[in-house]
PDB file of C-alpha atoms in Angstrom:
ATOM      1  CA  MET B   1      23.657 -11.070 -17.372  1.00  0.00           C
ATOM      2  CA  HIS B   2      19.877 -10.831 -17.020  1.00  0.00           C
ATOM      3  CA  PHE B   3      18.057  -8.229 -14.941  1.00  0.00           C
ATOM      4  CA  ALA B   4      14.431  -7.697 -13.985  1.00  0.00           C
ATOM      5  CA  GLU B   5      12.833  -4.315 -13.461  1.00  0.00           C
ATOM      6  CA  ILE B   6      10.571  -4.510 -10.427  1.00  0.00           C
ATOM      7  CA  ASP B   7       7.799  -2.204  -9.250  1.00  0.00           C
ATOM      8  CA  PRO B   8       7.339  -0.981  -5.629  1.00  0.00           C
ATOM      9  CA  ASN B   9       5.490  -4.252  -4.829  1.00  0.00           C
ATOM     10  CA  ASN B  10       8.403  -6.353  -6.179  1.00  0.00           C
ATOM     11  CA  ILE B  11       6.447  -7.417  -9.267  1.00  0.00           C
ATOM     12  CA  VAL B  12       8.494  -7.885 -12.444  1.00  0.00           C
ATOM     13  CA  LEU B  13       7.743  -5.375 -15.189  1.00  0.00           C
ATOM     14  CA  ARG B  14      10.326  -6.530 -17.742  1.00  0.00           C
ATOM     15  CA  VAL B  15      13.481  -8.608 -18.112  1.00  0.00           C
ATOM     16  CA  ILE B  16      16.522  -7.540 -20.126  1.00  0.00           C
ATOM     17  CA  VAL B  17      20.116  -8.485 -20.846  1.00  0.00           C
ATOM     18  CA  ALA B  18      22.634  -5.889 -19.635  1.00  0.00           C
ATOM     19  CA  ASP B  19      26.196  -5.587 -18.417  1.00  0.00           C
ATOM     20  CA  SER B  20      25.279  -4.633 -14.850  1.00  0.00           C
ATOM     21  CA  LYS B  21      22.529  -3.574 -12.475  1.00  0.00           C
ATOM     22  CA  GLU B  22      24.160  -0.151 -12.321  1.00  0.00           C
ATOM     23  CA  TRP B  23      23.851   0.212 -16.101  1.00  0.00           C
ATOM     24  CA  CYS B  24      20.130  -0.542 -15.856  1.00  0.00           C
ATOM     25  CA  VAL B  25      19.560   2.062 -13.145  1.00  0.00           C
ATOM     26  CA  GLU B  26      21.687   4.757 -14.814  1.00  0.00           C
ATOM     27  CA  ASN B  27      20.278   4.293 -18.310  1.00  0.00           C
ATOM     28  CA  LEU B  28      16.717   3.119 -17.729  1.00  0.00           C
ATOM     29  CA  GLY B  29      15.848   4.255 -14.211  1.00  0.00           C
ATOM     30  CA  GLY B  30      13.683   2.198 -11.905  1.00  0.00           C
ATOM     31  CA  THR B  31      14.555  -0.632  -9.549  1.00  0.00           C
ATOM     32  CA  TRP B  32      16.419  -3.678 -10.856  1.00  0.00           C
ATOM     33  CA  ALA B  33      17.388  -7.100  -9.539  1.00  0.00           C
ATOM     34  CA  ARG B  34      19.480  -9.784 -11.152  1.00  0.00           C
ATOM     35  CA  THR B  35      17.753 -12.878 -12.436  1.00  0.00           C
ATOM     36  CA  TYR B  36      19.549 -16.129 -13.051  1.00  0.00           C
ATOM     37  CA  TYR B  37      19.144 -18.206 -16.172  1.00  0.00           C
ATOM     38  CA  SER B  38      19.998 -21.889 -15.594  1.00  0.00           C
ATOM     39  CA  THR B  39      21.290 -21.403 -12.043  1.00  0.00           C
ATOM     40  CA  PRO B  40      20.337 -24.167  -9.581  1.00  0.00           C
ATOM     41  CA  GLY B  41      18.123 -22.913  -6.775  1.00  0.00           C
ATOM     42  CA  LYS B  42      17.078 -19.779  -8.656  1.00  0.00           C
ATOM     43  CA  ILE B  43      13.909 -19.105 -10.639  1.00  0.00           C
ATOM     44  CA  TYR B  44      14.295 -17.016 -13.788  1.00  0.00           C
ATOM     45  CA  ALA B  45      12.111 -13.908 -13.694  1.00  0.00           C
ATOM     46  CA  GLY B  46       9.129 -13.405 -15.948  1.00  0.00           C
ATOM     47  CA  ILE B  47       6.695 -10.535 -16.338  1.00  0.00           C
ATOM     48  CA  GLY B  48       4.262 -10.682 -13.425  1.00  0.00           C
ATOM     49  CA  TYR B  49       6.564 -12.760 -11.219  1.00  0.00           C
ATOM     50  CA  GLU B  50       7.286 -11.547  -7.691  1.00  0.00           C
ATOM     51  CA  TYR B  51      10.859 -10.848  -6.601  1.00  0.00           C
ATOM     52  CA  ILE B  52      11.613 -12.328  -3.169  1.00  0.00           C
ATOM     53  CA  PRO B  53      14.656 -10.369  -1.910  1.00  0.00           C
ATOM     54  CA  GLU B  54      15.450 -12.771   0.949  1.00  0.00           C
ATOM     55  CA  ALA B  55      15.946 -15.591  -1.562  1.00  0.00           C
ATOM     56  CA  ASP B  56      17.223 -13.412  -4.422  1.00  0.00           C
ATOM     57  CA  SER B  57      14.796 -15.352  -6.598  1.00  0.00           C
ATOM     58  CA  TYR B  58      11.358 -15.070  -8.189  1.00  0.00           C
ATOM     59  CA  ARG B  59       7.973 -16.596  -7.527  1.00  0.00           C
ATOM     60  CA  PRO B  60       5.621 -17.174 -10.472  1.00  0.00           C
ATOM     61  CA  PRO B  61       2.116 -15.672 -10.334  1.00  0.00           C
ATOM     62  CA  LYS B  62      -0.385 -17.511  -8.184  1.00  0.00           C
ATOM     63  CA  PRO B  63      -2.273 -19.914 -10.458  1.00  0.00           C
ATOM     64  CA  TYR B  64      -5.455 -20.127  -8.344  1.00  0.00           C
ATOM     65  CA  ASP B  65      -6.763 -18.278  -5.280  1.00  0.00           C
ATOM     66  CA  SER B  66      -6.867 -21.448  -3.182  1.00  0.00           C
ATOM     67  CA  TRP B  67      -3.228 -22.414  -3.782  1.00  0.00           C
ATOM     68  CA  SER B  68      -0.409 -21.609  -1.354  1.00  0.00           C
ATOM     69  CA  PHE B  69       3.300 -21.201  -1.949  1.00  0.00           C
ATOM     70  CA  ASP B  70       5.689 -23.791  -0.524  1.00  0.00           C
ATOM     71  CA  PHE B  71       8.956 -21.941   0.082  1.00  0.00           C
ATOM     72  CA  GLU B  72      10.872 -25.178   0.709  1.00  0.00           C
ATOM     73  CA  ALA B  73       9.889 -26.726  -2.628  1.00  0.00           C
ATOM     74  CA  TRP B  74       9.686 -23.243  -4.213  1.00  0.00           C
ATOM     75  CA  GLU B  75       6.401 -23.978  -5.991  1.00  0.00           C
ATOM     76  CA  TRP B  76       2.677 -23.351  -5.742  1.00  0.00           C
ATOM     77  CA  LYS B  77       0.710 -26.195  -4.127  1.00  0.00           C
ATOM     78  CA  SER B  78      -2.944 -27.004  -4.515  1.00  0.00           C
ATOM     79  CA  PRO B  79      -5.052 -27.592  -1.373  1.00  0.00           C
ATOM     80  CA  VAL B  80      -5.627 -31.153  -2.640  1.00  0.00           C
ATOM     81  CA  PRO B  81      -2.585 -33.116  -3.856  1.00  0.00           C
ATOM     82  CA  TYR B  82      -2.469 -34.204  -7.489  1.00  0.00           C
ATOM     83  CA  PRO B  83      -3.877 -37.759  -7.679  1.00  0.00           C
ATOM     84  CA  GLU B  84      -1.246 -40.479  -7.829  1.00  0.00           C
ATOM     85  CA  ASP B  85      -2.531 -43.109 -10.214  1.00  0.00           C
ATOM     86  CA  ASP B  86      -1.273 -45.141 -13.131  1.00  0.00           C
ATOM     87  CA  SER B  87      -3.925 -44.098 -15.645  1.00  0.00           C
ATOM     88  CA  GLY B  88      -1.621 -41.726 -17.481  1.00  0.00           C
ATOM     89  CA  VAL B  89      -4.586 -39.423 -18.107  1.00  0.00           C
ATOM     90  CA  PRO B  90      -3.711 -35.807 -17.293  1.00  0.00           C
ATOM     91  CA  ARG B  91      -5.831 -33.739 -14.964  1.00  0.00           C
ATOM     92  CA  THR B  92      -6.471 -30.056 -14.508  1.00  0.00           C
ATOM     93  CA  TRP B  93      -7.416 -28.095 -11.409  1.00  0.00           C
ATOM     94  CA  ASN B  94     -11.051 -26.984 -10.997  1.00  0.00           C
ATOM     95  CA  GLU B  95     -11.036 -23.991  -8.658  1.00  0.00           C
ATOM     96  CA  GLU B  96     -14.819 -24.010  -8.202  1.00  0.00           C
ATOM     97  CA  THR B  97     -14.987 -27.599  -6.933  1.00  0.00           C
ATOM     98  CA  GLN B  98     -11.460 -27.637  -5.452  1.00  0.00           C
ATOM     99  CA  THR B  99     -10.737 -30.921  -7.229  1.00  0.00           C
ATOM    100  CA  TRP B 100      -8.522 -32.369  -9.944  1.00  0.00           C
ATOM    101  CA  VAL B 101     -10.578 -33.336 -13.007  1.00  0.00           C
ATOM    102  CA  LEU B 102      -9.660 -35.565 -15.932  1.00  0.00           C
ATOM    103  CA  ILE B 103      -8.812 -33.912 -19.231  1.00  0.00           C
ATOM    104  CA  VAL B 104     -10.765 -35.786 -21.891  1.00  0.00           C
TER     105      VAL B 104
END
């Protein structure tokens, strides 16, 4: 099983493999929560992720200040949707202009 050590703000400090949460607490101290590898509906923890106890899952770090988290889709969303076009050219987010720009 996989476990994440979390700080008082529910931010992941490290992720380990162990037999139980109790083993983690008794041998390493700290606060631990299980993380699920390849379990539908669960996000595997990573350093810097936030543990959301109500969902028993993890939220990745916020990619940009302007983005908001969609708890239904369980992902960060930009304030402007990614352009739907057939160009096949990838885009990246520009936080300063709040727009998607072509990667050339």
